[in-house]
Every structure is written in structure tokens, then in C-alpha cells.
Amino acid sequence: MALGVQCGIAFMMVLNLLAEQPTPARLAGALSASVGVFALQLLHCLPAGRRFRDRHGRLSLAVQAALTYLPMVLCGLNWGGMAGFLAGSTLLLLQPRLAWPLFAVEAASTGLLAEVLSGDVLGVAWLTTSTVVIGLIVYGLTRVAELVAELHRVRAEVTRLAVDRERLRVARDLHDLLGYSLSAIMLKNELTYRLMGRDDERARVELSEVLTITRQALADVRGVAWGYREMRFADELDSVHGVLDAAGIKTVVEPLVEVGSPEVNTVLATVLREGVTNLLRHSEVRHCRISVRRRGGRVRLTLSNDGVRPKAPRVRRRGGGLDNLTQRVERIGGSLTSIVDREGWFHVVADCPVEAGREVTVSSRCPERFEPRPADFAR
């Protein structure tokens, strides 16, 4: 837009010069100077010239000043409109503490030259005013164009980040929700295969559970597609207990504790599911214990197992299940830690706040302390 204004003023200047019937040399000089000013104005206004302006902005501004004031001696007031572009470039290229005083000096000096060349008071007022107005127009239109371009860039970046965040959510949810279901289906199918012909009734029970888990997996996929799926910790606890039992893992589960709000329920259910999935995939487990306790305004889930391989390197792969769980827990103000104790037990501990103003009730079957003994794991 600023370039359009410049083209219009340059065209009017040429028409005014032609009306005075200038000599060919005078007209050629004026046209050459206007082309130079036009080229410099391109560098000063277009985003593509930012690197040039950063390196040579003051030098190009000095050249534009020369191309502005020197032709004014030959062309008189007809050339005075070009001073407005110099004033606009000054505001664009220099720091405000220097630009605005120079802007005022350029407006005043243009009026002074008009006084020297013509002595016409109206001409002086017109040229001074046009310098200020054109300079502000050039500066304002260029800044608006820059802000619009920046707005489009920011919007594109926000869109890209939103797409990346959605991709991460889908990947995380598929890993956390479907990993457990597929592992459970595999284990129960293996158990059913071994039971066929020996205990058909038990095999039918296992197959019915496989169907239930498959339906749940389908619901999980739909939940991932819709962006959120509410889960109940108690239901998930019953499910993982059955899967661990089918895998031949001796499990001690602390009696049920209500864990609080639906959001906390969903997060802790996801932690339990992903923890059991990792337990089944990545360790040699014989014993497992699951503990849920309330302390003050927080609830703590502890999932422990004895399946740590003694010589296995303890290197966590970034972006894996535990990292996903950590992000989920931290999102509701909690924390997740994983440690290996001296006895070789691996513990995943999720500590989350309980919804404010809501009491967490403990089943009457729940003991005050959870201290599993070796006899707890006896068949």
C-alpha cells in the first residue's frame, strides 16, 4: 500500500513537471532520481529487505536523503512530495528516540527549502504538511502490513502446534489405552488355547472376558477419536487383577479406596493400566502389589513388582509410557516417580490431589496400613 502511495505521488510529480515543459535533461534527471527513491523505498518497506536494512539501513537512508533534497533544487516544489517518503523511511529504520527528532527536522527543512526556492507561504505550508502526512502514511501502512504478516505467521505457528499436540495426544492415548487391552487379549487367548480340551468351561469364561476386553478396546479407540474418555479406577483395578491372574502373576491388591473426582479417576486408571502393560511387556514378574492410600488432601497409587532384570541397563527411553503418564499426572497437579529399591522391586508412584471439598471414603475392608507379607502371595 505504501508503494502504491509512492507511485501515485511520483506520477503526479511527473505530470506537474511535464506541465512546466522541462528540458529533456531536467526530465531525465527527475525520472532517474524518482526511480532511485522508488528502489530504496522498496528495500525500506518490503519484508524481504529486512536483512539489508539491518546491515545497511543508515547508509541507504543517507542515499535516499541525497536523492530527495538535491533534485528539489532543480524541480522545485514539484519534487517536494518525495520528502514524505524520506520521513517515513526515517521512522521505519531508526530507533524512536532518534527517528522522531529527525522526522521533525526533515519536515522543517523541507519547508525551509520551499521558502528559499519559492517564497510562497502557501507553498511552504503545503510542502511541510504533505511531508508530515505522507511520512506518517508510509510508516503506518508499512507497520500495519508487518503486523498483519506477523499475525499470519503466528496463526500458522499456533495451527502447527495444535496439530502436533493433537498428534501427540492420539499417539499417547493409543499407547496408554490400547497397549493394555491388546496385551490382555493376547494373554487370555494364550490361556484359552492351553485350556481347550482340558477345561472347556474355564476356556469359555476366558473367551467371554476376551470379548469384554475387545469391546472395551473398541470404546477406547472411539474415546481417542473424540479426544477424551472418562475411566473409573475401580473398574480398571478389577480388570488388571484378572489379567495379572491369567498371566500367572501373584497379586496382592489393597481394598478399594475412592480416589476422588472423575478426572483423578481417569488419570489414576490410566496410570494403573499403563503400569500393568509395562509390567507384562518389559519385566519378568512373579509378584505384584497395588496400593491406593489417602493422606490429607492427596491420594497415592503405588504399583510394585519384582520383575526387574538384575543385569538389564536402566535406561529410560524418552517419550515412552512413563513420560506420557508423567505429563498426565502433572496436568492435574500431581507427580509421578519410578524407583527400584534395594530388594529389586520396581515401584511406580502416582501422587495426585483430591478434588477440593470432597472427602475420600475408604471401604471398611481396607486396613489402616498395607504391609504385604510373603504369605499374602501363597496360592
Coordinates of C-alpha atoms in Angstrom, one line a residue:
M1 CA 0.0 0.0 0.0
A2 CA 2.8 2.4 0.8
L3 CA 4.4 1.6 -2.6
G4 CA 1.0 2.4 -4.2
V5 CA 1.0 5.8 -2.5
Q6 CA 4.6 6.4 -3.7
C7 CA 3.7 5.5 -7.3
G8 CA 0.7 7.9 -7.2
I9 CA 2.8 10.8 -5.9
A10 CA 5.6 10.1 -8.3
F11 CA 3.1 10.1 -11.2
M12 CA 1.6 13.4 -10.1
M13 CA 5.2 14.9 -9.8
V14 CA 5.9 13.8 -13.4
L15 CA 2.6 15.4 -14.6
N16 CA 3.5 18.6 -12.8
L17 CA 7.0 18.6 -14.4
L18 CA 5.5 18.0 -17.9
A19 CA 3.1 20.9 -17.4
E20 CA 6.1 23.2 -17.0
Q21 CA 7.6 21.8 -20.3
P22 CA 11.1 21.0 -18.8
T23 CA 14.2 20.4 -20.8
P24 CA 14.9 16.7 -21.6
A25 CA 17.9 16.7 -19.3
R26 CA 15.9 18.0 -16.4
L27 CA 13.1 15.5 -17.0
A28 CA 15.6 12.6 -17.3
G29 CA 17.3 13.6 -14.1
A30 CA 14.0 13.8 -12.2
L31 CA 12.9 10.4 -13.5
S32 CA 16.2 8.8 -12.7
A33 CA 16.1 10.2 -9.1
S34 CA 12.5 9.0 -8.7
V35 CA 13.5 5.5 -9.8
G36 CA 16.3 5.5 -7.2
V37 CA 14.0 6.7 -4.5
F38 CA 11.4 4.1 -5.5
A39 CA 14.1 1.3 -5.3
L40 CA 15.3 2.4 -1.9
Q41 CA 11.7 2.6 -0.7
L42 CA 11.2 -1.0 -1.7
L43 CA 14.1 -2.0 0.4
H44 CA 12.8 0.0 3.3
C45 CA 9.3 -1.3 3.3
L46 CA 9.2 -4.9 2.0
P47 CA 9.8 -7.7 4.5
A48 CA 12.3 -9.3 2.1
G49 CA 14.6 -6.3 2.7
R50 CA 14.9 -6.8 6.4
R51 CA 18.4 -8.3 6.3
F52 CA 19.6 -5.4 4.1
R53 CA 18.0 -2.8 6.4
D54 CA 19.7 -4.4 9.4
R55 CA 23.1 -4.2 7.8
H56 CA 23.0 -1.0 5.6
G57 CA 19.8 0.8 6.8
R58 CA 21.6 4.1 7.8
L59 CA 23.6 4.2 4.6
S60 CA 20.6 3.6 2.4
L61 CA 18.7 6.3 4.3
A62 CA 21.5 8.8 3.7
V63 CA 21.4 8.0 -0.1
Q64 CA 17.6 8.5 -0.1
A65 CA 18.1 11.8 1.7
A66 CA 20.5 12.9 -1.1
L67 CA 18.1 11.7 -3.8
T68 CA 15.3 13.7 -2.0
Y69 CA 16.9 17.1 -1.4
L70 CA 19.3 17.5 -4.4
P71 CA 16.6 17.1 -7.1
M72 CA 14.4 19.6 -5.2
V73 CA 16.9 22.4 -6.3
L74 CA 16.2 21.5 -10.0
C75 CA 12.5 20.6 -9.8
G76 CA 11.3 23.0 -7.1
L77 CA 8.1 22.4 -5.2
N78 CA 7.0 19.6 -7.6
W79 CA 9.6 17.4 -6.1
G80 CA 8.8 18.2 -2.5
G81 CA 6.3 15.3 -2.1
M82 CA 9.3 12.9 -2.2
A83 CA 10.4 14.3 1.2
G84 CA 7.4 12.5 2.8
F85 CA 8.9 9.1 1.8
L86 CA 12.2 10.0 3.4
A87 CA 10.4 11.0 6.6
G88 CA 8.5 7.6 6.6
S89 CA 11.8 5.7 6.0
T90 CA 13.4 7.5 8.9
L91 CA 10.6 6.3 11.2
L92 CA 11.0 2.8 9.9
L93 CA 14.7 2.4 10.0
L94 CA 15.9 4.3 13.1
Q95 CA 15.2 4.0 16.8
P96 CA 12.2 6.1 18.0
R97 CA 14.5 8.4 20.2
L98 CA 16.4 9.3 17.1
A99 CA 13.7 8.9 14.4
W100 CA 11.1 11.3 15.7
P101 CA 13.5 14.3 16.1
L102 CA 14.9 13.6 12.6
F103 CA 11.3 13.4 11.3
A104 CA 10.6 16.9 12.6
V105 CA 13.9 18.2 11.2
E106 CA 13.1 16.8 7.7
A107 CA 9.6 18.4 7.8
A108 CA 11.1 21.7 8.9
S109 CA 13.9 21.6 6.4
T110 CA 11.5 20.8 3.5
G111 CA 9.5 23.9 4.4
L112 CA 12.7 25.9 4.6
L113 CA 13.8 24.8 1.1
A114 CA 10.3 25.7 -0.2
E115 CA 10.7 29.2 1.4
V116 CA 14.1 29.6 -0.3
L117 CA 13.0 28.4 -3.7
S118 CA 9.6 30.0 -4.0
G119 CA 8.9 32.4 -1.1
D120 CA 5.3 31.4 -1.3
V121 CA 3.8 31.0 2.2
L122 CA 1.1 28.7 0.9
G123 CA 3.7 26.5 -0.9
V124 CA 5.7 26.3 2.3
A125 CA 2.7 25.2 4.4
W126 CA 1.6 22.7 1.7
L127 CA 5.0 21.1 1.4
T128 CA 5.6 20.9 5.2
T129 CA 2.2 19.4 5.7
S130 CA 2.5 16.9 2.9
T131 CA 5.9 15.8 4.2
V132 CA 4.4 15.0 7.6
V133 CA 1.2 13.4 6.3
I134 CA 3.0 11.2 3.6
G135 CA 5.7 10.2 6.1
L136 CA 3.0 9.1 8.7
I137 CA 1.1 7.3 5.9
V138 CA 4.2 5.4 4.8
Y139 CA 5.1 4.5 8.3
G140 CA 1.6 3.5 9.3
L141 CA 0.9 1.4 6.3
T142 CA 4.2 -0.4 6.4
R143 CA 3.8 -1.2 10.1
V144 CA 0.2 -2.4 9.6
A145 CA 1.5 -4.7 6.8
E146 CA 4.2 -6.0 9.1
L147 CA 1.8 -6.7 11.9
V148 CA -0.6 -8.5 9.5
A149 CA 2.2 -10.7 8.2
E150 CA 3.3 -11.4 11.8
L151 CA -0.3 -12.2 12.7
H152 CA -0.5 -14.7 9.8
R153 CA 2.9 -16.2 10.9
V154 CA 1.7 -16.6 14.5
R155 CA -1.6 -18.1 13.4
A156 CA 0.2 -20.6 11.2
E157 CA 2.5 -21.5 14.1
V158 CA -0.4 -21.9 16.5
T159 CA -2.1 -24.1 14.0
R160 CA 1.0 -26.2 13.5
L161 CA 1.5 -26.6 17.3
A162 CA -2.2 -27.5 17.7
V163 CA -1.8 -30.2 15.0
D164 CA 1.4 -31.5 16.7
R165 CA -0.3 -31.5 20.1
E166 CA -3.2 -33.5 18.7
R167 CA -0.9 -36.0 17.1
L168 CA 0.9 -36.4 20.4
R169 CA -2.4 -36.9 22.2
V170 CA -3.5 -39.6 19.8
A171 CA -0.2 -41.4 20.0
R172 CA -0.2 -41.1 23.8
D173 CA -3.8 -42.3 24.1
L174 CA -3.3 -45.2 21.8
H175 CA -0.2 -46.3 23.7
D176 CA -1.7 -45.9 27.1
L177 CA -5.2 -47.2 26.4
L178 CA -4.8 -49.8 23.7
G179 CA -1.5 -51.3 24.8
Y180 CA -3.0 -52.8 27.9
S181 CA -6.1 -54.1 26.0
L182 CA -4.0 -55.8 23.4
S183 CA -1.7 -57.3 25.9
A184 CA -4.7 -58.6 27.9
I185 CA -6.3 -60.1 24.8
M186 CA -3.0 -61.9 23.9
L187 CA -2.6 -63.3 27.4
K188 CA -6.1 -64.5 27.7
N189 CA -6.1 -66.1 24.2
E190 CA -2.9 -68.0 25.1
L191 CA -4.6 -69.2 28.3
T192 CA -7.7 -70.2 26.4
Y193 CA -5.6 -72.1 23.9
R194 CA -4.0 -74.1 26.7
L195 CA -7.4 -74.8 28.4
M196 CA -9.1 -76.1 25.3
G197 CA -9.8 -79.8 25.6
R198 CA -8.8 -79.8 29.3
D199 CA -11.1 -77.4 30.9
D200 CA -13.7 -76.2 28.3
E201 CA -15.8 -74.4 30.9
R202 CA -12.9 -72.3 32.0
A203 CA -12.0 -71.7 28.4
R204 CA -15.5 -70.3 27.7
V205 CA -15.1 -68.0 30.7
E206 CA -11.8 -66.7 29.4
L207 CA -13.3 -66.2 25.9
S208 CA -16.1 -64.2 27.3
E209 CA -13.6 -62.0 29.1
V210 CA -11.7 -61.6 25.8
L211 CA -14.9 -60.3 24.2
T212 CA -15.4 -57.9 27.1
I213 CA -11.8 -56.5 26.7
T214 CA -12.3 -56.3 22.9
R215 CA -15.4 -54.2 23.3
Q216 CA -13.5 -52.0 25.8
A217 CA -10.7 -51.6 23.3
L218 CA -13.2 -50.5 20.7
A219 CA -14.6 -48.0 23.1
D220 CA -11.1 -46.8 23.8
V221 CA -10.5 -46.2 20.1
R222 CA -13.7 -44.2 19.9
G223 CA -12.6 -42.3 23.0
V224 CA -9.3 -41.4 21.4
A225 CA -11.1 -40.2 18.3
W226 CA -13.4 -37.9 20.4
G227 CA -10.5 -36.6 22.4
Y228 CA -11.4 -37.7 25.9
R229 CA -12.7 -40.8 27.7
E230 CA -13.7 -41.0 31.3
M231 CA -12.5 -44.1 33.2
R232 CA -13.2 -45.5 36.6
F233 CA -10.3 -46.6 38.7
A234 CA -12.3 -49.3 40.5
D235 CA -13.3 -50.9 37.1
E236 CA -9.7 -50.8 35.9
L237 CA -8.5 -52.3 39.1
D238 CA -10.8 -55.3 38.7
S239 CA -9.7 -55.7 35.0
V240 CA -6.0 -55.6 35.7
H241 CA -6.4 -58.0 38.6
G242 CA -8.0 -60.6 36.3
V243 CA -5.3 -60.1 33.6
L244 CA -2.5 -60.5 36.1
D245 CA -4.1 -63.6 37.5
A246 CA -4.4 -65.0 33.9
A247 CA -0.7 -64.3 33.4
G248 CA 0.2 -66.3 36.5
I249 CA 1.4 -63.3 38.5
K250 CA 0.7 -63.5 42.2
T251 CA -1.0 -60.2 43.0
V252 CA -2.0 -58.5 46.3
V253 CA -4.5 -55.6 45.9
E254 CA -5.3 -53.3 48.7
P255 CA -9.1 -53.0 49.3
L256 CA -10.8 -50.3 47.3
V257 CA -10.3 -46.6 48.0
E258 CA -12.4 -44.0 46.3
V259 CA -9.9 -41.8 44.6
G260 CA -11.9 -38.6 44.1
S261 CA -13.1 -36.6 41.1
P262 CA -13.7 -38.2 37.6
E263 CA -10.6 -36.5 36.3
V264 CA -8.4 -38.0 39.0
N265 CA -10.2 -41.4 38.5
T266 CA -9.3 -41.3 34.8
V267 CA -5.7 -40.3 35.4
L268 CA -5.1 -43.0 38.0
A269 CA -6.9 -45.6 36.0
T270 CA -4.6 -44.7 33.0
V271 CA -1.5 -44.9 35.3
L272 CA -2.7 -48.3 36.5
R273 CA -3.4 -49.6 33.0
E274 CA -0.1 -48.4 31.5
G275 CA 1.9 -49.6 34.6
V276 CA 0.4 -53.1 34.2
T277 CA 1.1 -53.0 30.4
N278 CA 4.7 -52.2 31.0
L279 CA 4.8 -54.9 33.7
L280 CA 3.6 -57.5 31.3
R281 CA 5.8 -56.4 28.4
H282 CA 9.1 -55.4 29.9
S283 CA 9.8 -57.4 33.0
E284 CA 9.9 -60.9 34.4
V285 CA 7.3 -60.6 37.1
R286 CA 6.3 -63.2 39.6
H287 CA 4.7 -61.0 42.3
C288 CA 2.8 -57.7 42.1
R289 CA 1.1 -55.4 44.6
I290 CA -1.2 -52.5 44.1
S291 CA -1.8 -49.9 46.9
V292 CA -4.0 -46.9 47.0
R293 CA -3.9 -44.6 50.0
R294 CA -5.2 -41.3 51.2
R295 CA -3.0 -38.8 53.0
G296 CA -4.6 -35.4 53.7
G297 CA -5.8 -33.9 50.5
R298 CA -3.9 -36.2 48.2
V299 CA -4.3 -39.8 47.0
R300 CA -1.4 -42.0 46.2
L301 CA -1.3 -45.0 43.9
T302 CA 1.7 -47.4 44.2
L303 CA 2.2 -50.2 41.7
S304 CA 5.1 -52.5 42.6
N305 CA 6.6 -55.7 41.0
D306 CA 9.6 -57.9 41.4
G307 CA 10.4 -58.2 37.7
V308 CA 13.5 -56.0 37.4
R309 CA 16.1 -57.9 35.4
P310 CA 19.3 -57.8 37.5
K311 CA 21.7 -57.1 34.6
A312 CA 19.4 -55.1 32.4
P313 CA 20.5 -51.5 31.8
R314 CA 18.3 -49.0 33.5
V315 CA 17.9 -46.5 30.6
R316 CA 14.6 -44.9 30.1
R317 CA 13.5 -44.2 26.5
R318 CA 12.2 -40.6 26.3
G319 CA 8.7 -40.3 25.0
G320 CA 7.7 -43.7 26.3
G321 CA 4.8 -44.7 28.6
L322 CA 6.2 -43.3 31.8
D323 CA 6.8 -39.9 30.2
N324 CA 3.3 -39.9 28.9
L325 CA 2.0 -40.8 32.3
T326 CA 4.1 -38.1 34.0
Q327 CA 2.5 -35.5 31.7
R328 CA -1.0 -36.7 32.5
V329 CA -0.4 -36.7 36.3
E330 CA 1.3 -33.3 36.3
R331 CA -1.6 -31.8 34.3
I332 CA -3.9 -32.3 37.3
G333 CA -1.3 -31.0 39.8
G334 CA 0.2 -34.4 40.8
S335 CA 3.6 -36.1 40.4
L336 CA 4.8 -39.5 39.2
T337 CA 8.0 -41.2 40.2
S338 CA 9.6 -44.6 39.5
I339 CA 12.3 -46.2 41.6
V340 CA 14.0 -49.5 42.2
D341 CA 14.5 -50.4 45.8
R342 CA 17.4 -52.4 47.3
E343 CA 15.4 -55.7 47.1
G344 CA 15.0 -55.4 43.4
W345 CA 11.3 -54.2 43.4
F346 CA 10.3 -51.6 40.8
H347 CA 7.8 -49.1 42.1
V348 CA 5.6 -46.6 40.1
V349 CA 4.1 -44.0 42.5
A350 CA 1.4 -41.5 41.3
D351 CA 0.6 -38.8 43.9
C352 CA -2.5 -36.7 42.9
P353 CA -4.7 -34.1 44.6
V354 CA -8.2 -35.0 45.6
E355 CA -11.0 -32.7 44.3
A356 CA -11.3 -29.8 46.7
G357 CA -14.3 -30.1 49.1
R358 CA -14.8 -33.8 48.5
E359 CA -14.0 -36.4 51.1
V360 CA -12.4 -39.6 50.0
T361 CA -14.1 -42.6 51.7
V362 CA -12.3 -45.8 52.4
S363 CA -14.0 -49.1 52.4
S364 CA -14.5 -50.8 55.8
R365 CA -12.5 -53.7 54.4
C366 CA -9.4 -51.5 53.9
P367 CA -6.7 -51.9 56.6
E368 CA -5.0 -48.8 58.0
R369 CA -1.6 -50.0 56.7
F370 CA -0.7 -52.0 53.7
E371 CA 2.1 -54.4 54.6
P372 CA 2.1 -57.4 52.3
R373 CA 3.7 -60.4 53.8
P374 CA 5.2 -63.4 51.9
A375 CA 2.1 -65.4 52.9
D376 CA -0.1 -63.0 51.0
F377 CA 1.3 -64.4 47.8
A378 CA 0.6 -68.0 48.6
R379 CA -1.9 -69.8 46.4

